[in-house]
Amino acid sequence: MIDSETSFVSGSAEPTGIRRCHHAGARQPGHPLQRLRAVYSHLLAILVTAAVLTAANGQEPSAASERFAIVGARVFDGERTLTDATVLVSAGRIEAVGIGLAVPERFALVDGAGRTLLPGLIDAHVHARAGGAARALAFGVTTELDMFTDPALAREMRAGQAAGTADARADLFSAGILATAPGGHGTQYGFRIPTISTPAEAPAFVDARLAEGSDYLKIVLDDGRAFGVAFPTLDAATVGALVKAAHGRGKLAVVHVGSLAGAEMAIAAGADGLVHLFADRPPPADFVRRAREAGAFVVATLGVTGTTTGVPAGRELAADARVAPYLDAAEHELLRRAYPRQPGSRIDLTNAATGIRALAEAGIPILAGSDAPNPGTAHGVTMHGELELLVKAGLSPTAALTAATAAPADAFRLADRGRIRPGLRADLLLVEGDPTTDITATRNLVAIWKRGVRFQRPRHDVVLAEPPKRGGGRVSDFETALGSSFETDWKTSTDAVIGGKSTASLTRLAEGADGSQGAMRITGAVAADSPNGWAGAVLHPGGRQGTAVDLSATPVLAFAARGSGTYDLSIFARRFGLAPVSRSFTADAEWRRYVVPFAELSGFDGRDVTAIFIGSITAGAFTLDIDDVELRPSQE
Ligand SMILES: [Zn+2]
């Protein structure tokens, strides 16, 4: 028998919100907030597991032997602007900078009229992935400062830089593995990393990172609460011991914070800098004063901060005609994504923007960082969006450019770059127009040089297809098979794809809801030792994984279910990438109907659905019967 229809809104089910990649989420059954490990995090799991071994751009130019002169350009040297200047480059270094310089023979001439020469950009917050640094260089980012990646990847990239074979990509400096508490932010990516719990462990922890090659130490101090979630984090004593251990070994210690409270603790612990500004509130005056007195710097990652509130930070950037032809298909996708906003989130981009302005006015060094490749960001291109956001926050265009050049070079002690000055590396950008008056002119890239080697930007000219519109109606009645009106069958989905041990199987029952002749039975087990495990059934309405369809004409999912316990419904959308919008629901031995308007899932409109998942994210064995899956035009 079927009860009268139950809407999720009126039911007691708590929203489960986003989970990373479907890889994150289920560690603490019964505590929905604790199941959400993932908010405001990075795409490392997929990128590290899937892409690490792919070689970067194969084209490796020979050592920089060119001599050339950029003549008649406006030159932003990292802090100030010279007009009608000449810059001489030879053997990969800047040889001279001045007005009216004679150009020696055998120097090729580059016309700088109407153009601006800038130091190569330094992105002060990325997560390295194979190929990412080549994409960075394609947008004028000549140095990336990584804040958590696979140390083996970082080691390989450092070796390439030392051998002089890295001129077709940005240089990388890396934190390697971050310092976080067991179960803390950074542990949710489906692979195990060492963690730390007590001050006594700090020296050995830091020694291990340095042995892996880390250039500096990155510490996570974030309990998730500002984002509407909760996870464990380090205590003040442990953070203090980590900072002390890093400093004792001559290394910087930088801290990821998620709230004012975390930032205060980091500054009190002696951290060199914050790699995000908190956005749960604007910084109070006494925090600004203490940060200034401590000499700390702050990396503004304004785009990704907006992205955690559901705003796809890169959407307008990806549509900019100066940028779009150079983006590949994956970047077009990634830039249009955001994290669904969590119900309890206190994050507000305005807080971060006014905060950055207040810090800058107090003389605190501001560094620009993309936090690529989080949803809404991509390596390289996002720095052009960050520069614009810094100006919108109230920095002058010149101050914004300093935040992406001289300021990160100073903060991270990179004495050989970040400025246009004799003796420094010839990491240079030539752009049409004047970014010191119109910051978006950095997108008019005319030439990019890494160590004096000209980089040829690949064009992609991707044409983005809108997802095809599909009607809804009866999707699956399971009367004869486990098929659907989308001409694809329901299939099992488990964490085995990321190395987990959860299992699932699907069978057709000969009796279903409302006296019908069929239903789908999902049996499975979520393995207790699979971090963030899942098991269940998935339908790809686009025919295959990752292909989106537009279901916005029928944006209400209805189904019947029978079981014993709490289950998970997750909708994957192209714009949300691998982080679904989700609801938990409870089912008992009676068939009941469930009606879920997509709009109740973080305001989702159904325009680009890639997958519908029904199953369990709670450790243990389960059985769940599903019938009469429908997509309706309205809730009725
Ligand atoms: Zn990050």
Coordinates of C-alpha atoms in Angstrom, one line a residue, residues 9 120 137 139 175 197 218 252 289 330 338 345 373 409 413 488-489 496 551-552 619:
V9 CA 10.2 19.5 2.6
G120 CA 55.1 37.0 -15.3
L137 CA 51.7 29.6 -18.6
F139 CA 47.6 32.6 -19.5
A175 CA 53.8 22.6 0.2
S197 CA 47.3 15.4 16.5
K218 CA 50.8 24.5 4.7
L252 CA 57.7 29.5 5.9
R289 CA 46.3 45.6 13.7
A330 CA 37.5 20.9 -19.5
A338 CA 30.3 26.2 -8.2
S345 CA 27.0 28.6 5.7
P373 CA 41.5 23.7 -10.0
A409 CA 57.8 37.0 -4.8
R413 CA 61.3 34.7 -0.9
T488 CA 19.9 3.7 -20.5
D489 CA 19.7 1.2 -17.7
A496 CA 35.4 0.9 -6.0
L551 CA 15.5 18.4 -17.4
S552 CA 14.3 21.9 -16.4
A619 CA 28.7 2.1 6.5

